[in-house]
PDB file of C-alpha atoms in Angstrom:
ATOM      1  CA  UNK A   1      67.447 151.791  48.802  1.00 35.00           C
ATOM      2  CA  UNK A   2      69.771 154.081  47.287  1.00 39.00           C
ATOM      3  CA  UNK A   3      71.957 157.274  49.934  1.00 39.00           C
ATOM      4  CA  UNK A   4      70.511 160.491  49.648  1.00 36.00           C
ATOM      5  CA  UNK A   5      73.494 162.904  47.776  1.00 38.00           C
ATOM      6  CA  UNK A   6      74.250 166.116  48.118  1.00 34.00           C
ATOM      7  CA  UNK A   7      77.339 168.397  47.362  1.00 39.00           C
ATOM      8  CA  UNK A   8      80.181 168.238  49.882  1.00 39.00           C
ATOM      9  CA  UNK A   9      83.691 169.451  49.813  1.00 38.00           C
ATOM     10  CA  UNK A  10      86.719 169.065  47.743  1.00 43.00           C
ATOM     11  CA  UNK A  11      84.580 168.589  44.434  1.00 46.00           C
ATOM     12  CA  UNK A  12      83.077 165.106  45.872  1.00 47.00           C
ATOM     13  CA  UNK A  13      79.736 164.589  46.847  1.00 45.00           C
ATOM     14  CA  UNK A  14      78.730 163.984  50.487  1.00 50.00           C
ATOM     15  CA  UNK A  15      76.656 160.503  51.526  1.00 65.00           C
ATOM     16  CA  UNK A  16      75.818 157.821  53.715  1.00 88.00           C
ATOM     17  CA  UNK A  17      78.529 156.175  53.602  1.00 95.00           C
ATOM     18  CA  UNK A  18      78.043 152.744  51.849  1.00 96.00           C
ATOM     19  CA  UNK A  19      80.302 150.111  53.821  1.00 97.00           C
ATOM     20  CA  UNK A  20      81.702 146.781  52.761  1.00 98.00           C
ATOM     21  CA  UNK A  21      81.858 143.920  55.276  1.00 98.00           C
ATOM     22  CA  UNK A  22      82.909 140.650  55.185  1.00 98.00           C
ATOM     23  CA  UNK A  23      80.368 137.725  54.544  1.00 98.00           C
ATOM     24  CA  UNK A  24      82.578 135.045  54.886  1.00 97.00           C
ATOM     25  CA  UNK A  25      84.612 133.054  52.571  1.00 97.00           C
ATOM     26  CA  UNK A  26      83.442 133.006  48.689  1.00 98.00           C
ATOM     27  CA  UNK A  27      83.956 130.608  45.553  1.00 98.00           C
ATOM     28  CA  UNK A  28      86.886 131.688  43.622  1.00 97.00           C
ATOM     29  CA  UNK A  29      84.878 132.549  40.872  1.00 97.00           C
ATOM     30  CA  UNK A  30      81.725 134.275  42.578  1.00 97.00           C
ATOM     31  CA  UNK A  31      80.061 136.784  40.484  1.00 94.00           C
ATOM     32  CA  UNK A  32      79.868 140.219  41.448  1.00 95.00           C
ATOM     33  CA  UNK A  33      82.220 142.271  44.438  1.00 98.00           C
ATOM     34  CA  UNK A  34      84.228 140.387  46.359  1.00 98.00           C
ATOM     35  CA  UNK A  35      88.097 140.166  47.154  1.00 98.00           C
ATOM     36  CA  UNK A  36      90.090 138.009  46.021  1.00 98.00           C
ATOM     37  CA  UNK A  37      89.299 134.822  43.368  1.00 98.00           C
ATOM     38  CA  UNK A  38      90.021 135.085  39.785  1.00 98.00           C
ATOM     39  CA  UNK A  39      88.888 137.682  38.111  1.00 97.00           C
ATOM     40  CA  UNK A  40      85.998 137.982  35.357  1.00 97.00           C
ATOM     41  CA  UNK A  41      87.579 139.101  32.327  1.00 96.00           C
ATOM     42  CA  UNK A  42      87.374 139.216  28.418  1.00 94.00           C
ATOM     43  CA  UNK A  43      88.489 136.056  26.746  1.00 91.00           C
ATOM     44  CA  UNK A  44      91.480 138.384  24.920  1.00 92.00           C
ATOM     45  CA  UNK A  45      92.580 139.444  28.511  1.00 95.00           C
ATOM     46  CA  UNK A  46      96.007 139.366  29.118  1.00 96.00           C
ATOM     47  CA  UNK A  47      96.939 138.715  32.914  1.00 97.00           C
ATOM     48  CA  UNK A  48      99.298 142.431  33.819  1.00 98.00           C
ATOM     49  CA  UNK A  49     102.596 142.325  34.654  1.00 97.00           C
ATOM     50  CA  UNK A  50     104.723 144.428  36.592  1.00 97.00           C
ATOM     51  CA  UNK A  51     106.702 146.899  34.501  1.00 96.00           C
ATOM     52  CA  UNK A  52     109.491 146.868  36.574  1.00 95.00           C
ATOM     53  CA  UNK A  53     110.104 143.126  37.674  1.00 96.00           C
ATOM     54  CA  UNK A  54     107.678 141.923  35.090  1.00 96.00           C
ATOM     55  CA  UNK A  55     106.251 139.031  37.190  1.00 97.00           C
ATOM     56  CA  UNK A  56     102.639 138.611  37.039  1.00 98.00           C
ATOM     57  CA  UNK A  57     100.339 140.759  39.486  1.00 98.00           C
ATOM     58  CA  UNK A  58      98.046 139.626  42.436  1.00 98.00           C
ATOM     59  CA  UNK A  59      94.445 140.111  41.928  1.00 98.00           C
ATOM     60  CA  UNK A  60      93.178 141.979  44.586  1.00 98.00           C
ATOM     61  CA  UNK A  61      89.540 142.648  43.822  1.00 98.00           C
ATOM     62  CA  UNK A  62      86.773 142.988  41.188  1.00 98.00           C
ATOM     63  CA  UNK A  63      83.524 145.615  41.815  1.00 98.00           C
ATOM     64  CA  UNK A  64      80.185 145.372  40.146  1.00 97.00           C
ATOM     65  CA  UNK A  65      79.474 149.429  39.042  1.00 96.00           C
ATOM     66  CA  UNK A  66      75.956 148.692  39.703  1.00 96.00           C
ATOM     67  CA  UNK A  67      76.707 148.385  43.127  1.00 97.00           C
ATOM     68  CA  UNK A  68      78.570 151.470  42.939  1.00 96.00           C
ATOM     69  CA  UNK A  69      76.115 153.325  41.297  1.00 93.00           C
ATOM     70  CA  UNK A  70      72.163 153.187  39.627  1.00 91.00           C
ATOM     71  CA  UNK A  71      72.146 151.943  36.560  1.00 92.00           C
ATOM     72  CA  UNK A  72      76.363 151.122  36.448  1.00 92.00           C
ATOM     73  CA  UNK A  73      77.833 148.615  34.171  1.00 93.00           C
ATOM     74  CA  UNK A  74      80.472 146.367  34.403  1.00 94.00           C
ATOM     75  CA  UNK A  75      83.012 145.114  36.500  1.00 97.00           C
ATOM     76  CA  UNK A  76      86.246 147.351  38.443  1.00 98.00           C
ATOM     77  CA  UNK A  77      88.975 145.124  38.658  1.00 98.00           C
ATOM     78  CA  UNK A  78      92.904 146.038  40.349  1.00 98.00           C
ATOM     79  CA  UNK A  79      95.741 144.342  40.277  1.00 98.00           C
ATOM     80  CA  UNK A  80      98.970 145.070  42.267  1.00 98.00           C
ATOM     81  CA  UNK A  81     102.423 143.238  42.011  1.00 98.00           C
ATOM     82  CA  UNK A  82     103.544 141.696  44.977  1.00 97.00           C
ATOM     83  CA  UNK A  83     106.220 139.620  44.138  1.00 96.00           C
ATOM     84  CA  UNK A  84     108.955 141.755  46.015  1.00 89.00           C
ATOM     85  CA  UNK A  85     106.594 143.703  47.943  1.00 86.00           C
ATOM     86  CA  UNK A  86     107.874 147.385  48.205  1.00 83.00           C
ATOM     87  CA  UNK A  87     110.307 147.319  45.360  1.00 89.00           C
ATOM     88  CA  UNK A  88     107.940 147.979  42.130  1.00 94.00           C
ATOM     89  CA  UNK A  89     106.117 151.675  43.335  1.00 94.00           C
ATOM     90  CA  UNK A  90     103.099 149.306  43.343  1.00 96.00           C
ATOM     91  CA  UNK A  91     101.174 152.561  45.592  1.00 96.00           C
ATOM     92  CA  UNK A  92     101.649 154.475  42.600  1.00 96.00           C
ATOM     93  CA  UNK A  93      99.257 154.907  39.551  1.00 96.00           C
ATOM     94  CA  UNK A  94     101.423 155.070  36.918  1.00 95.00           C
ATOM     95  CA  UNK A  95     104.896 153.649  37.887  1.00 95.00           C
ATOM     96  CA  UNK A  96     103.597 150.304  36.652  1.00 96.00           C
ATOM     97  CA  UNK A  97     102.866 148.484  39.987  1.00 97.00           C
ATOM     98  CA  UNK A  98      99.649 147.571  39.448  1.00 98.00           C
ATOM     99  CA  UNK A  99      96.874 147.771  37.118  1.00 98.00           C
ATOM    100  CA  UNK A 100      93.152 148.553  37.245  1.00 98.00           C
ATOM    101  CA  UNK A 101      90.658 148.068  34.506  1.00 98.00           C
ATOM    102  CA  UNK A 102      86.620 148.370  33.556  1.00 97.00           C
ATOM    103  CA  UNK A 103      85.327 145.434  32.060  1.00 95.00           C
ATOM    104  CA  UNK A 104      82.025 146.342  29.854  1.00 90.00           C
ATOM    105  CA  UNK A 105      79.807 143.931  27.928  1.00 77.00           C
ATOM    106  CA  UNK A 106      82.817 141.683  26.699  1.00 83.00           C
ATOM    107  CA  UNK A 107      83.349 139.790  30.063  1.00 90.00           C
ATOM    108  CA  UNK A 108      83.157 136.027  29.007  1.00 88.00           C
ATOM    109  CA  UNK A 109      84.559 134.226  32.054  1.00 93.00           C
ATOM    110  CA  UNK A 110      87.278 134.101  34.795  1.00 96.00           C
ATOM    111  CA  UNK A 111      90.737 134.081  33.675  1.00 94.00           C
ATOM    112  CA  UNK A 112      92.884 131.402  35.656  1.00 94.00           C
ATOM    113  CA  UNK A 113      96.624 132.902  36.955  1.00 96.00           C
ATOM    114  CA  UNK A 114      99.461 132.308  35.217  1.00 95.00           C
ATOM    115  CA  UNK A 115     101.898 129.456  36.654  1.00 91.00           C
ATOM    116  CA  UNK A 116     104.582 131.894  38.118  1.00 94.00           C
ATOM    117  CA  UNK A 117     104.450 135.087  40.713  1.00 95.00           C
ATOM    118  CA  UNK A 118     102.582 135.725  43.269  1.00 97.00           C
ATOM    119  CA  UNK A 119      98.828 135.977  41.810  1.00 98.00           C
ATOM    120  CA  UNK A 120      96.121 135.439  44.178  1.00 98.00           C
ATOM    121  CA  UNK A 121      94.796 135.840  47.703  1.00 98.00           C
ATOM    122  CA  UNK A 122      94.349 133.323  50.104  1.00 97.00           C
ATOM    123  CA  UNK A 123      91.093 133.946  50.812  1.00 97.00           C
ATOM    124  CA  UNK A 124      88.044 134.693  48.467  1.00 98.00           C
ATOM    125  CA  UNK A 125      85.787 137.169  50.400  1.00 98.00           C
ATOM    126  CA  UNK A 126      82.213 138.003  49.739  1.00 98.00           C
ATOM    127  CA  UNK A 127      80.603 141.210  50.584  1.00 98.00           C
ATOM    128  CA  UNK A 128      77.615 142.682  52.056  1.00 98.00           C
ATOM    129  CA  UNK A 129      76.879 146.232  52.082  1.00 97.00           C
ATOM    130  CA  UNK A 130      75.868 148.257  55.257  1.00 96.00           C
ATOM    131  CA  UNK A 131      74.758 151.424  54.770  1.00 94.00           C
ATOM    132  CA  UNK A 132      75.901 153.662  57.808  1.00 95.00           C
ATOM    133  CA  UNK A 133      74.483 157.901  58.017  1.00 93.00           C
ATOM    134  CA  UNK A 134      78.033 159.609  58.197  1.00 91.00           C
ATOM    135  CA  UNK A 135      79.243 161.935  55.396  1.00 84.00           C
ATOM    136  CA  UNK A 136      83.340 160.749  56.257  1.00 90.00           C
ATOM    137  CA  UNK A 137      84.467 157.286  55.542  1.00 95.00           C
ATOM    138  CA  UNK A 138      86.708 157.155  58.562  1.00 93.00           C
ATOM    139  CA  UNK A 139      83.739 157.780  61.361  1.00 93.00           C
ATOM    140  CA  UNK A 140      81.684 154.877  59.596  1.00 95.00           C
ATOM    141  CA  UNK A 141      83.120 151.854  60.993  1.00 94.00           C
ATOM    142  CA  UNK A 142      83.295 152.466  64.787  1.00 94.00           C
ATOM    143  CA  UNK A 143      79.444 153.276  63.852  1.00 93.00           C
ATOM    144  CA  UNK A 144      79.196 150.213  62.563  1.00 95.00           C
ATOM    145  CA  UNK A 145      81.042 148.415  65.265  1.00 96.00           C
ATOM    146  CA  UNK A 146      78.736 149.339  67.758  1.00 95.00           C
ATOM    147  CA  UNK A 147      75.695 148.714  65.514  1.00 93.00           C
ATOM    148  CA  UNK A 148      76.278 144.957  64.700  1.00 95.00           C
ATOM    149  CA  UNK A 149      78.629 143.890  67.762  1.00 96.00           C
ATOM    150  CA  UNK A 150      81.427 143.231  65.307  1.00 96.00           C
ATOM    151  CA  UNK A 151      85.003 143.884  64.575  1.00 95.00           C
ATOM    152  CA  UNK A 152      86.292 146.674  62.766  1.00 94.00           C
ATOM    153  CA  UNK A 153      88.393 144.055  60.754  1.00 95.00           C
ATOM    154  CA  UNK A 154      85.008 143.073  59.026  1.00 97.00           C
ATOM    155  CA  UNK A 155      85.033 146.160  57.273  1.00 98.00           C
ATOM    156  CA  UNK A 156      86.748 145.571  53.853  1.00 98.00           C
ATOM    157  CA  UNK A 157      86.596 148.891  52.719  1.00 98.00           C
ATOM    158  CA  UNK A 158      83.376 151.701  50.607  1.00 98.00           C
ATOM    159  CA  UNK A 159      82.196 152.221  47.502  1.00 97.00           C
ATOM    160  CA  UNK A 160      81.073 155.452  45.579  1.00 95.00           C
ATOM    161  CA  UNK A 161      80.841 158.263  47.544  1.00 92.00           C
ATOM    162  CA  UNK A 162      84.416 160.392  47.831  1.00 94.00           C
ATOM    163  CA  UNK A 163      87.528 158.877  49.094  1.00 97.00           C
ATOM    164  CA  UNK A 164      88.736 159.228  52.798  1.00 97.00           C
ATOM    165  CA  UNK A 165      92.195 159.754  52.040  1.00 97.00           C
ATOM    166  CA  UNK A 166      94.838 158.790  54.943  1.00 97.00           C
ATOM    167  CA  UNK A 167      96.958 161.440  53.334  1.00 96.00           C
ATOM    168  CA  UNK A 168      97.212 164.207  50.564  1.00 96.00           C
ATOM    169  CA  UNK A 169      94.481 163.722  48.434  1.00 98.00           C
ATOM    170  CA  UNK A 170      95.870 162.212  45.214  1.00 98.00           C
ATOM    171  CA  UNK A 171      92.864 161.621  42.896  1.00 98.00           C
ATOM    172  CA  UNK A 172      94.195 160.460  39.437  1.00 98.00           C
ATOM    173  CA  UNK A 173      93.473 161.851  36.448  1.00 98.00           C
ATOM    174  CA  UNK A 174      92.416 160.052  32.988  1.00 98.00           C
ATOM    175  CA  UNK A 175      95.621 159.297  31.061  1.00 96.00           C
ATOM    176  CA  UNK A 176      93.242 159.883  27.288  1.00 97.00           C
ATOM    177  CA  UNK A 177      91.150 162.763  28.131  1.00 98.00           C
ATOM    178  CA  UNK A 178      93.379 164.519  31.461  1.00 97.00           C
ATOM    179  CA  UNK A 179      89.737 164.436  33.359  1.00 97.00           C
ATOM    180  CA  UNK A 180      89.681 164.409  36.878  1.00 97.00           C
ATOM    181  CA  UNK A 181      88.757 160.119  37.383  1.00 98.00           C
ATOM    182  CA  UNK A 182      85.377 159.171  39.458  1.00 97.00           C
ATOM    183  CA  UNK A 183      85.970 157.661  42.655  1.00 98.00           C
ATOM    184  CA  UNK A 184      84.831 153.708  42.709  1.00 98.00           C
ATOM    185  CA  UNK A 185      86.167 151.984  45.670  1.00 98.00           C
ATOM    186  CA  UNK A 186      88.419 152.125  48.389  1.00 98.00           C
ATOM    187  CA  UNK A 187      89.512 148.529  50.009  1.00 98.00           C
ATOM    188  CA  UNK A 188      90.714 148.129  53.249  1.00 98.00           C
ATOM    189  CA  UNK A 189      93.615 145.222  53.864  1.00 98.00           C
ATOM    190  CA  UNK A 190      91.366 142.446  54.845  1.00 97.00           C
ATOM    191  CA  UNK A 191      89.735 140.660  57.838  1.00 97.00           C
ATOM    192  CA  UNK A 192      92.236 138.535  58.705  1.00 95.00           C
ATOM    193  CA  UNK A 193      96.215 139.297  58.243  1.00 91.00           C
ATOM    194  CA  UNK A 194      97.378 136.057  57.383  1.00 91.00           C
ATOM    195  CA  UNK A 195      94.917 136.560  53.546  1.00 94.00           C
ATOM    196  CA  UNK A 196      94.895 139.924  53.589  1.00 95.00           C
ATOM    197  CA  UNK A 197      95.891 142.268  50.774  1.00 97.00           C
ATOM    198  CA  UNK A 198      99.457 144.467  51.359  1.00 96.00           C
ATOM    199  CA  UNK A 199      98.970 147.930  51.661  1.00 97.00           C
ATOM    200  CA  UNK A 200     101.743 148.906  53.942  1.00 95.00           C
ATOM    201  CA  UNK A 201     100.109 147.545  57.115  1.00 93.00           C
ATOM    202  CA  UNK A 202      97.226 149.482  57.960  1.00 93.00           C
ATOM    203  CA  UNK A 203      97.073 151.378  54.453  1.00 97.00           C
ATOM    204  CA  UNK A 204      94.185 151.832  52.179  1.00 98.00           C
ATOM    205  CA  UNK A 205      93.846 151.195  48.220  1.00 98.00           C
ATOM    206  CA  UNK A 206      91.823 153.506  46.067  1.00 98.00           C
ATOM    207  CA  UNK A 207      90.579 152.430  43.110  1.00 98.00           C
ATOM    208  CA  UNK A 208      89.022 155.397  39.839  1.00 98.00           C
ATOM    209  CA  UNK A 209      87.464 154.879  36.678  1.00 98.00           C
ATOM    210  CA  UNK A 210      87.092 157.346  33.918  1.00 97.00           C
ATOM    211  CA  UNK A 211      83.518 157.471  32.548  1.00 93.00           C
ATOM    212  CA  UNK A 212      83.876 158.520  29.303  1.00 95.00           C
ATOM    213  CA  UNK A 213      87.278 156.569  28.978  1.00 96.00           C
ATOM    214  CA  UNK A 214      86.378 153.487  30.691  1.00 95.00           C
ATOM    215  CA  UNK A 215      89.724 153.465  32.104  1.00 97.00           C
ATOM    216  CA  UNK A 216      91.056 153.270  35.477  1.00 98.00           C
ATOM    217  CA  UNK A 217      93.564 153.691  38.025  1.00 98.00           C
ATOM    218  CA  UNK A 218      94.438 152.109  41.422  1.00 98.00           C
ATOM    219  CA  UNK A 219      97.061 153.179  43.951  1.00 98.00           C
ATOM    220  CA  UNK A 220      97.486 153.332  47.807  1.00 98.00           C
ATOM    221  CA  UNK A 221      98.190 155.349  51.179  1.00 98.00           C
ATOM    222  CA  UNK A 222      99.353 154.548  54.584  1.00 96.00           C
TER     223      UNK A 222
END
């Protein structure tokens, strides 16, 4: 079953909103959306570093597009340095924080960490999807909540639609063609705090893609 769209506001289109909730702990390398693990990659991938301290990222998250979208390929992936956490502009896009990528046709396989840094979660965390008849982000999980008797925590975040943005909207554009990037996911900081991803303590990450590009962006808002 696929939302119904029409055109809403600020460019984006309106939608049920398409939730992700937590389904429990996941193998490292799970195919498919999840958070956490190690990520599916081409064999030539080169784990990012952090322009500024130039340790080695954490993984945060990989996204199958078809799950974003009908008839999507390949995998979103970001990556975010946390090895002094609020020293490397890691919220921004293009300070050199963190990293986000689309992986096409070439993925072989997942690509194990390197042996320094701080590069992976402490939990692997698979994903359902809830579908949930609100046009704003931010009204869907108390909807939710009282749907399925749940915590809000068990939401991990949406994908496709537009982004609920916690402040100004900041929607990158593509660094090759200067088009305005397509909104792909946007990942709350976990379930549990003691595996959950940093984004300021109660702060959202958005992740973009360009589709004629095939690049992407990531960044974050509290």
């Amino acid at each position: 079953m696929h939302p119904i769209l029409f055109v809403g506001i600020a460019g984006y289109p309106a939608r049920v909103v398409k939730l992700m909730t937590y389904s429990g702990p996941a193998a490292a390398d799970a195919p498919g959306t999840r958070t956490g693990g190690m990520p599916y990659a081409p064999s030539d991938f080169e784990w990012p570093r952090c322009r500024e301290c130039e340790g080695p990222m954490q993984f945060l998250a990989q996204v199958s597009m078809a799950d974003v979208e009908l008839g999507g390929v390949g995998l979103f992936s970001a990556f975010m340095c946390q090895n002094d956490p609020g020293l490397c502009d890691e919220w921004d896009p293009r300070a050199g924080g963190n990293r986000a990528f689309i992986f096409l046709a070439d993925v072989t396989g997942t690509l194990p960490p390197p042996g320094d840094g701080v590069t992976l979660l402490d939990e692997t965390c698979a994903v359902d999807f809830e579908q949930v008849d609100v046009e704003d982000y931010l009204d869907a999980p108390e909807q939710w909540c009282e749907r399925s008797g749940r915590s809000a925590r068990e939401v991990l975040g949406q994908i496709g639609g537009r982004p609920a943005w916690l402040q100004n909207d900041e929607t990158p554009s593509c660094d090759i063609c200067a088009h305005r990037m397509t909104f792909v996911v946007q990942l709350e900081e976990g379930h549990d705090h003691r595996t959950s991803m940093n984004f300021g303590g109660g702060g959202c990450g958005y992740g973009f893609r360009c589709h004629t590009c095939a690049t992407a962006a990531f960044l974050w808002q509290r």
